[in-house]
PDB file of C-alpha atoms in Angstrom:
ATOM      1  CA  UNK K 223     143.876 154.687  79.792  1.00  0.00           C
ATOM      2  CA  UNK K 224     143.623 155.783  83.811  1.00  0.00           C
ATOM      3  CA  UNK K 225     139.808 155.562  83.311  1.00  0.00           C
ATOM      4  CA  UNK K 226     139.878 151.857  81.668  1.00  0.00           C
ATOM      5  CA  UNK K 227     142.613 150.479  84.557  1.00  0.00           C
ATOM      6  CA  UNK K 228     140.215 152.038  87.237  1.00  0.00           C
ATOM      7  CA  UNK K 229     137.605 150.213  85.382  1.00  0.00           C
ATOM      8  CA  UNK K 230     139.194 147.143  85.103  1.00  0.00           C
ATOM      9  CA  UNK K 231     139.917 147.197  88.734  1.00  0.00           C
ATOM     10  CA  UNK K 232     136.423 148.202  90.135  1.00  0.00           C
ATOM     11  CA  UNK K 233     135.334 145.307  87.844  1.00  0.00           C
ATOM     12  CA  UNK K 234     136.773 142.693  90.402  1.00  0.00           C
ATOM     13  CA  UNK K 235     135.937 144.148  93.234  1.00  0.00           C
ATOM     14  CA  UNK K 236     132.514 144.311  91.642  1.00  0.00           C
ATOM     15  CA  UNK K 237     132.536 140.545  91.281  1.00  0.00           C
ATOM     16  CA  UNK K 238     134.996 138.760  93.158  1.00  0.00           C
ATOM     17  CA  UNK K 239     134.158 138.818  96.731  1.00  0.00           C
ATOM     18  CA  UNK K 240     138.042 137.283  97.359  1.00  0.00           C
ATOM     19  CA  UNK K 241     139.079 140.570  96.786  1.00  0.00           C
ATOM     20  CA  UNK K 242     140.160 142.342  99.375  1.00  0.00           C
ATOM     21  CA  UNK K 243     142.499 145.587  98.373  1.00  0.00           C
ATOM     22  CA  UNK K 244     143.872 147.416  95.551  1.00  0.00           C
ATOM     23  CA  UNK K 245     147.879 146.141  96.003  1.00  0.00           C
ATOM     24  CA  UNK K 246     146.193 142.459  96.195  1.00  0.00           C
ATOM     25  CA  UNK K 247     144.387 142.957  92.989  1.00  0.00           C
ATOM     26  CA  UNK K 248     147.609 144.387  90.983  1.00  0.00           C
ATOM     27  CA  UNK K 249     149.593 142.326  91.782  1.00  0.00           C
ATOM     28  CA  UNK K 250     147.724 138.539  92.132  1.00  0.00           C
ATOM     29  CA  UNK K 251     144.911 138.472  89.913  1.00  0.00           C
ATOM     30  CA  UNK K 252     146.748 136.864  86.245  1.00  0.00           C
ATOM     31  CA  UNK K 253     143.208 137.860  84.524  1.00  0.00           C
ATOM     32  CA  UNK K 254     143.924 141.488  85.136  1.00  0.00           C
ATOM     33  CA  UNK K 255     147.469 140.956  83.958  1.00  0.00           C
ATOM     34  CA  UNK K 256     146.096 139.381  80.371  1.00  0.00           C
ATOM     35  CA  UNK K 257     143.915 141.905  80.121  1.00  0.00           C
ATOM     36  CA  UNK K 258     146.261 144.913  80.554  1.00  0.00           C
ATOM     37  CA  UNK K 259     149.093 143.265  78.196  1.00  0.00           C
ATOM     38  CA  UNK K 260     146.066 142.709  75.588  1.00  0.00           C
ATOM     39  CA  UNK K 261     145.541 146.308  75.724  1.00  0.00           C
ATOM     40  CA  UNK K 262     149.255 147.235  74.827  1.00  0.00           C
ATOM     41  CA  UNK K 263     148.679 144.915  72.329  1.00  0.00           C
ATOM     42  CA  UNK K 264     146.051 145.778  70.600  1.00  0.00           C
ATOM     43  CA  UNK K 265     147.012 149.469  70.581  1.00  0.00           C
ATOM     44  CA  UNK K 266     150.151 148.363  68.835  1.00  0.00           C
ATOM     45  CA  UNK K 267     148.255 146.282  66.466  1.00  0.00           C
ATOM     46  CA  UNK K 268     145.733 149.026  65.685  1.00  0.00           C
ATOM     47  CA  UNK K 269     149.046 151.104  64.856  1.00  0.00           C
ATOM     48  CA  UNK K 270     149.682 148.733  61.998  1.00  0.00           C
ATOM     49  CA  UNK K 271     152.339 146.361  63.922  1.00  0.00           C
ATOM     50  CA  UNK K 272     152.351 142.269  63.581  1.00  0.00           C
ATOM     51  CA  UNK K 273     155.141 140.792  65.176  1.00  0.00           C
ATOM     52  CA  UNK K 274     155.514 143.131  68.142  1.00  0.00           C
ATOM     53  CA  UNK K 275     151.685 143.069  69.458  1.00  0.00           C
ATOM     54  CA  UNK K 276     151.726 138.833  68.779  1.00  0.00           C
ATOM     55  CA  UNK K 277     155.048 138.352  70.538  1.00  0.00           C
ATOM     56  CA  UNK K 278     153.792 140.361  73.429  1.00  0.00           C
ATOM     57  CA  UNK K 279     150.418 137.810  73.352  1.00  0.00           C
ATOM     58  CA  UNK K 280     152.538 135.242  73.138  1.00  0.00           C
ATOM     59  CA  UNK K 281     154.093 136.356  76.043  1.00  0.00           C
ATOM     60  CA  UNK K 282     150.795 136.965  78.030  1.00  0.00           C
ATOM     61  CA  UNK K 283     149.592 133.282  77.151  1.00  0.00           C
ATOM     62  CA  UNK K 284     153.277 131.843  78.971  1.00  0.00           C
ATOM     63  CA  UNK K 285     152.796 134.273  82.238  1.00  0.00           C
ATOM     64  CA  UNK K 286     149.211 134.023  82.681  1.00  0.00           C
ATOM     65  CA  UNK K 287     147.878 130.930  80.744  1.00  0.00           C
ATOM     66  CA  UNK K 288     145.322 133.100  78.622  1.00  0.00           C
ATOM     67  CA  UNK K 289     145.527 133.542  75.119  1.00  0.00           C
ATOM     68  CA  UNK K 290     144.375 136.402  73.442  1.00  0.00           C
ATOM     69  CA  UNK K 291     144.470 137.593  70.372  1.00  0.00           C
ATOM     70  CA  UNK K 292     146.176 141.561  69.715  1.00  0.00           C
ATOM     71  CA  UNK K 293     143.329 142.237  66.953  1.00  0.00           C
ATOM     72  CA  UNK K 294     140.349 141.282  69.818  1.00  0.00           C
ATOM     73  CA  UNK K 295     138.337 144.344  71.025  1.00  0.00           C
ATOM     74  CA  UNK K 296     137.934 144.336  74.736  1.00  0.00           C
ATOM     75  CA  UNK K 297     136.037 146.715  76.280  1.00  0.00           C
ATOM     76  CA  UNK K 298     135.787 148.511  79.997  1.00  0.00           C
ATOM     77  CA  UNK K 299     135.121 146.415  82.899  1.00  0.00           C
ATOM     78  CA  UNK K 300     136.367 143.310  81.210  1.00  0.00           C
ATOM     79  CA  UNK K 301     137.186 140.485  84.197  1.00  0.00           C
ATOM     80  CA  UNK K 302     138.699 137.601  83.623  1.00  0.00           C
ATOM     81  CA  UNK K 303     138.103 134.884  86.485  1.00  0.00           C
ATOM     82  CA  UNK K 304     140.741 132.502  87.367  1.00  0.00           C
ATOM     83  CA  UNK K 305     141.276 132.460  83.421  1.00  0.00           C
ATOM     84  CA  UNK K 306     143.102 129.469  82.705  1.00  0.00           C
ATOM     85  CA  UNK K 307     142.791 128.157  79.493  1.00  0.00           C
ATOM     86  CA  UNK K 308     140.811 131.714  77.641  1.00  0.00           C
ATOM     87  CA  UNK K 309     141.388 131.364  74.081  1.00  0.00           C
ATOM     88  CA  UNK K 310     140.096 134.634  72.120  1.00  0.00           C
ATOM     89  CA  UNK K 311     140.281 135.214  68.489  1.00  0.00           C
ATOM     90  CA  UNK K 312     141.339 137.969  66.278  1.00  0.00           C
ATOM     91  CA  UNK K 313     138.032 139.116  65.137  1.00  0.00           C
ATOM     92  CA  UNK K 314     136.300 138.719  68.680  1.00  0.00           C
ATOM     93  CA  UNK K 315     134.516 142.193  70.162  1.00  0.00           C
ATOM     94  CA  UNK K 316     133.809 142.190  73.913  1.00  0.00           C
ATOM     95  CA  UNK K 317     131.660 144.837  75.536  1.00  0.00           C
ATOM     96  CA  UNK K 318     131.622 146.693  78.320  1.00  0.00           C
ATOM     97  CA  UNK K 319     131.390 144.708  81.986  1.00  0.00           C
ATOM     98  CA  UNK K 320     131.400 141.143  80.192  1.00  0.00           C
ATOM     99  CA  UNK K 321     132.391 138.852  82.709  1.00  0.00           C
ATOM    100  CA  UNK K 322     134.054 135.227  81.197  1.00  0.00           C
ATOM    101  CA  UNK K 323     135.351 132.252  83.499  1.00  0.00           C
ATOM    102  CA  UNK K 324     138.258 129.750  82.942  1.00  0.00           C
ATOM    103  CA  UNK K 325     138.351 127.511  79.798  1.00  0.00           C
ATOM    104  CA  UNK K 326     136.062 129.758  77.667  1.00  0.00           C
ATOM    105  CA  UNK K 327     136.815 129.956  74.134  1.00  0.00           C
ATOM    106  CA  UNK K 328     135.594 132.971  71.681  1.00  0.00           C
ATOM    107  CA  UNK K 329     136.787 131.060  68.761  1.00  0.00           C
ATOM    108  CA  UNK K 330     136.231 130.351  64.824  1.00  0.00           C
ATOM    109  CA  UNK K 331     134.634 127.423  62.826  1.00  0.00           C
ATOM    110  CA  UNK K 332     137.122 127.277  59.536  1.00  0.00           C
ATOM    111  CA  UNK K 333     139.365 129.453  57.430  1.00  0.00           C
ATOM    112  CA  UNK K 334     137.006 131.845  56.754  1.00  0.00           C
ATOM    113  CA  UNK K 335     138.322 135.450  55.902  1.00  0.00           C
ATOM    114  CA  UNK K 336     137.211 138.778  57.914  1.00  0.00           C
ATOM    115  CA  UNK K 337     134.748 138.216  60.578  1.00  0.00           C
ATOM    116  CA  UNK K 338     135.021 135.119  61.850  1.00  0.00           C
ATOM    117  CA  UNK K 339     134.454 135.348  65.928  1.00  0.00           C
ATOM    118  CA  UNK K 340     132.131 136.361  67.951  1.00  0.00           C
ATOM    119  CA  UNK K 341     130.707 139.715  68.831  1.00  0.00           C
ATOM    120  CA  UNK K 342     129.721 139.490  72.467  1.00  0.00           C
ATOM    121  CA  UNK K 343     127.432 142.633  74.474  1.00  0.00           C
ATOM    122  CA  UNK K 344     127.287 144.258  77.252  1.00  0.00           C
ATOM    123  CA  UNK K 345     127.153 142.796  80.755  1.00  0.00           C
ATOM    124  CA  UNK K 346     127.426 139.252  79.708  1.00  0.00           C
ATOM    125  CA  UNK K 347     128.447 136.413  81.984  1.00  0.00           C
ATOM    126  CA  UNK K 348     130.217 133.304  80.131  1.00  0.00           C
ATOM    127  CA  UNK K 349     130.316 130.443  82.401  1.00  0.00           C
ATOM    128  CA  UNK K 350     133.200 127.965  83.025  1.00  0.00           C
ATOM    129  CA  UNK K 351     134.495 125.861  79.863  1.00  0.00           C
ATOM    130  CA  UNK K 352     132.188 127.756  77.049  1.00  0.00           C
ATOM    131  CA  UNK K 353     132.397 127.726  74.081  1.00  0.00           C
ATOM    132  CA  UNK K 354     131.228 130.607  71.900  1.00  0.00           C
ATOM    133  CA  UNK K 355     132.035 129.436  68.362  1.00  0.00           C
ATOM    134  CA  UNK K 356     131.884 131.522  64.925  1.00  0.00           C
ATOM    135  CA  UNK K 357     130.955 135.169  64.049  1.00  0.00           C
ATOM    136  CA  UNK K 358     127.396 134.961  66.178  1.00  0.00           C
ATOM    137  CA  UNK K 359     126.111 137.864  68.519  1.00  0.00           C
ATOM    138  CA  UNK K 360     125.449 137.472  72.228  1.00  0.00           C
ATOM    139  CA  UNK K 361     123.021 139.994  73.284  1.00  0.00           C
ATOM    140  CA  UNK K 362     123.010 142.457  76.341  1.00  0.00           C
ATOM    141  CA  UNK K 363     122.976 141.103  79.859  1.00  0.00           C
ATOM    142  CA  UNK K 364     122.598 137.312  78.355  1.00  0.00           C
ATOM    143  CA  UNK K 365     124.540 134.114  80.423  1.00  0.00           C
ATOM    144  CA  UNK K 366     125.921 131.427  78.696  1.00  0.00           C
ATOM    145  CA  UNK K 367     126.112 128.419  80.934  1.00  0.00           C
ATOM    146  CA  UNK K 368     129.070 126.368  82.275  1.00  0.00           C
ATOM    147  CA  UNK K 369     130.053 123.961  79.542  1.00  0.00           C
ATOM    148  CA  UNK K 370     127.766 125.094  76.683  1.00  0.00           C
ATOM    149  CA  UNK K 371     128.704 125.597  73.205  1.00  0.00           C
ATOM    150  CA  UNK K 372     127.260 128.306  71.743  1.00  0.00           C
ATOM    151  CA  UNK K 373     126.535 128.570  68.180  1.00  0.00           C
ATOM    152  CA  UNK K 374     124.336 130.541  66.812  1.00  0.00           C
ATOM    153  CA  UNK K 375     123.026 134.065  68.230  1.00  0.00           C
ATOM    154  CA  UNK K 376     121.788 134.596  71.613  1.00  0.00           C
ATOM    155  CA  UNK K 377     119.106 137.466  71.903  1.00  0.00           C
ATOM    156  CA  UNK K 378     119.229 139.522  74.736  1.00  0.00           C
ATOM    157  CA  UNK K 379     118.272 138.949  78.522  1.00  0.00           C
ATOM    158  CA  UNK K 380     118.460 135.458  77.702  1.00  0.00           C
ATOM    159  CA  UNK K 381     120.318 132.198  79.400  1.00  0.00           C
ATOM    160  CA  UNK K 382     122.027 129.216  77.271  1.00  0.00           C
ATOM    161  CA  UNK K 383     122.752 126.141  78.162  1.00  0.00           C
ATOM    162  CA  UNK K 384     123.610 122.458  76.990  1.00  0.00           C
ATOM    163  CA  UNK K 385     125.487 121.386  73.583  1.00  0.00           C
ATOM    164  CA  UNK K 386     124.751 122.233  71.357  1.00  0.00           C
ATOM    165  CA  UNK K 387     123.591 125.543  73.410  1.00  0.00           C
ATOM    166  CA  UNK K 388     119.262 126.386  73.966  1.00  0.00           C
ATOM    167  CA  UNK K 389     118.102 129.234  74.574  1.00  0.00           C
ATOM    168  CA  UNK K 390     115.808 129.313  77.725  1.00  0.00           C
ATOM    169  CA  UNK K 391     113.914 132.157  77.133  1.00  0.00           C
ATOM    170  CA  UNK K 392     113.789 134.856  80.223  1.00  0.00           C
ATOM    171  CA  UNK K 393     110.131 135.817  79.659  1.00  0.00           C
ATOM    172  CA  UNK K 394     111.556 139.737  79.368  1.00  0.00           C
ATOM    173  CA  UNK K 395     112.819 139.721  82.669  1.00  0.00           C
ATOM    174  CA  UNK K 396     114.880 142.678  82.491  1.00  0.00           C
ATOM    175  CA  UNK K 397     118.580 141.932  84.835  1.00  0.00           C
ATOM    176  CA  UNK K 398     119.145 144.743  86.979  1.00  0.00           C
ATOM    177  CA  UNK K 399     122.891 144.079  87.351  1.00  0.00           C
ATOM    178  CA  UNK K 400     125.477 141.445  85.843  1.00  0.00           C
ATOM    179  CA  UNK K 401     124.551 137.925  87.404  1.00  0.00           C
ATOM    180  CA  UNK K 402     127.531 135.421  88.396  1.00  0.00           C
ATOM    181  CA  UNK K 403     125.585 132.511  88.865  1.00  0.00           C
ATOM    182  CA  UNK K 404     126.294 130.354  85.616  1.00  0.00           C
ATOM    183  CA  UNK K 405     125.731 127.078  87.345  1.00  0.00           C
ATOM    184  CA  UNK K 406     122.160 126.853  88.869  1.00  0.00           C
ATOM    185  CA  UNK K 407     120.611 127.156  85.393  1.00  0.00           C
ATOM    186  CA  UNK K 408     117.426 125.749  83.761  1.00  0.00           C
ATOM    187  CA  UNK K 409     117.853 122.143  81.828  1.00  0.00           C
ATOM    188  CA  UNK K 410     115.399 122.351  79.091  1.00  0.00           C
ATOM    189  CA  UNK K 411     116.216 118.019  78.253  1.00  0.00           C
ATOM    190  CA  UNK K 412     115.887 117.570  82.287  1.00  0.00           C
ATOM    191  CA  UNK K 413     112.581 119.124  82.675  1.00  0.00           C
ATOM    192  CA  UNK K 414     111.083 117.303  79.534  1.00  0.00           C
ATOM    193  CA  UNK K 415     112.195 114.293  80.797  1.00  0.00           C
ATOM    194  CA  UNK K 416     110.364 115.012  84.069  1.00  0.00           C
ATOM    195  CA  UNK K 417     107.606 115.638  82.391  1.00  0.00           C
ATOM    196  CA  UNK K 418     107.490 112.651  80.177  1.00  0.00           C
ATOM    197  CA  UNK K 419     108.116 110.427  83.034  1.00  0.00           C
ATOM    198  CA  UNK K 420     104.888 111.915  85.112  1.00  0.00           C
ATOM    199  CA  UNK K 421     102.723 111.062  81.533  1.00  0.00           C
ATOM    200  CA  UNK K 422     104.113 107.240  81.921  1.00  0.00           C
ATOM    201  CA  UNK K 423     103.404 107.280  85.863  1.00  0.00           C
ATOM    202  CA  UNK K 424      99.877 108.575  85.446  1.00  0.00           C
ATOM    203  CA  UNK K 425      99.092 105.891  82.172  1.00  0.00           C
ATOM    204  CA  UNK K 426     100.305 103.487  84.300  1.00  0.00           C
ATOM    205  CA  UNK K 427      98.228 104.318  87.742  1.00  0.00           C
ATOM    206  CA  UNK K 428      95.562 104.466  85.173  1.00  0.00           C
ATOM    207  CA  UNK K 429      96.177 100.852  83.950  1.00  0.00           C
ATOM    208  CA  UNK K 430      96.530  99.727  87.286  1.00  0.00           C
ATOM    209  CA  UNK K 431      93.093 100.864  87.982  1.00  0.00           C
ATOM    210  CA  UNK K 432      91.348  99.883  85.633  1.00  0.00           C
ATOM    211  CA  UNK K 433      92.397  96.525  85.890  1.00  0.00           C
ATOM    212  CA  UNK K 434      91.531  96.724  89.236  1.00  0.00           C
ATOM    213  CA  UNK K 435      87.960  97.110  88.318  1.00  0.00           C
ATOM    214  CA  UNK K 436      87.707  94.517  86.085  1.00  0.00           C
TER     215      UNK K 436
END
């Protein structure tokens, strides 16, 4: 437990640059708080308790505004930015160093039984307002844009954006460390736009020309 707080903490520092000392990040940042009362949660929950581990969720949700779940599996280096409005499921498993913004959902689809949310890697950055939706798999080191809903798996190294989310692929581009930047993203729609709109300019300079001629 030591290990995973020191973790947790380093995490911010990591990627916050608002943070300036330890006593400042203990005692001001609500993200850290959800994340530590999750983790006496979920060790209750994992010792076969219901009501205890929810009540203390419950709990977390008034003081901090983020909702998770005691049966989610968080792992090290989890930060939560700003975190208003998090909502993650029961069934959801976070890796290590996954960063996730304010208004992100890791939610379900229906009333399905067992799995039902999403598995999410290692080093992943989930922009503001996502929404990762069902029991899908986001690779390794992949970014999920601001405001994208996400459903259906994202390989690794790769960026998603729009809604429903695309995948833009990364061309293998391996990412040497976790990325923040979740709002200067490619527009897949935007750039074929562009594109058809240069066809209609050059039919029509062509038009123009030849009628020129004639």
């Amino acid at each position: 437990m030591p290990r995973t707080i020191k973790k947790d903490i380093e995490a911010i520092f990591e990627r916050d640059p608002a943070a300036r000392n330890v006593l400042e990040i203990i005692l001001c940042y609500s993200g850290l708080h959800a994340v530590w009362l999750h983790r006496l949660a979920h060790a209750l929950f994992k010792r076969g308790l219901v009501l205890l581990p929810r009540l203390i969720s419950q709990i977390n949700r008034f003081l901090t505004g983020i909702e998770i779940h005691p049966g989610a599996a968080i792992g090290d280096g989890f930060f939560i930015d700003h975190g208003m409005g998090v909502v993650i499921g029961e069934t959801t498993e976070i890796g290590n160093n996954v960063t996730v913004y304010q208004g992100v959902t890791l939610g379900g689809t229906g009333k399905d039984q067992g799995k039902r949310h999403p598995t999410i890697g290692n080093n992943v950055v989930i922009g503001t307002g996502a929404k990762i939706l069902g029991p899908i798999k986001i690779g390794d080191f992949a970014k999920i844009g601001a405001g994208s809903v996400v459903l259906k798996d994202v390989p690794p190294h790769s960026t998603v954006v729009g809604v429903p989310g695309r995948v833009v692929a990364r061309k293998g581009e391996r990412v040497p460390a976790v990325d923040l930047n979740h709002i200067n993203l490619p527009d897949p729609v935007a750039e074929k736009l562009q594109n058809l709109q240069q066809q209609i300019d050059e039919l029509r300079k062509i038009i123009e020309e030849g009628g020129a001629k004639s």
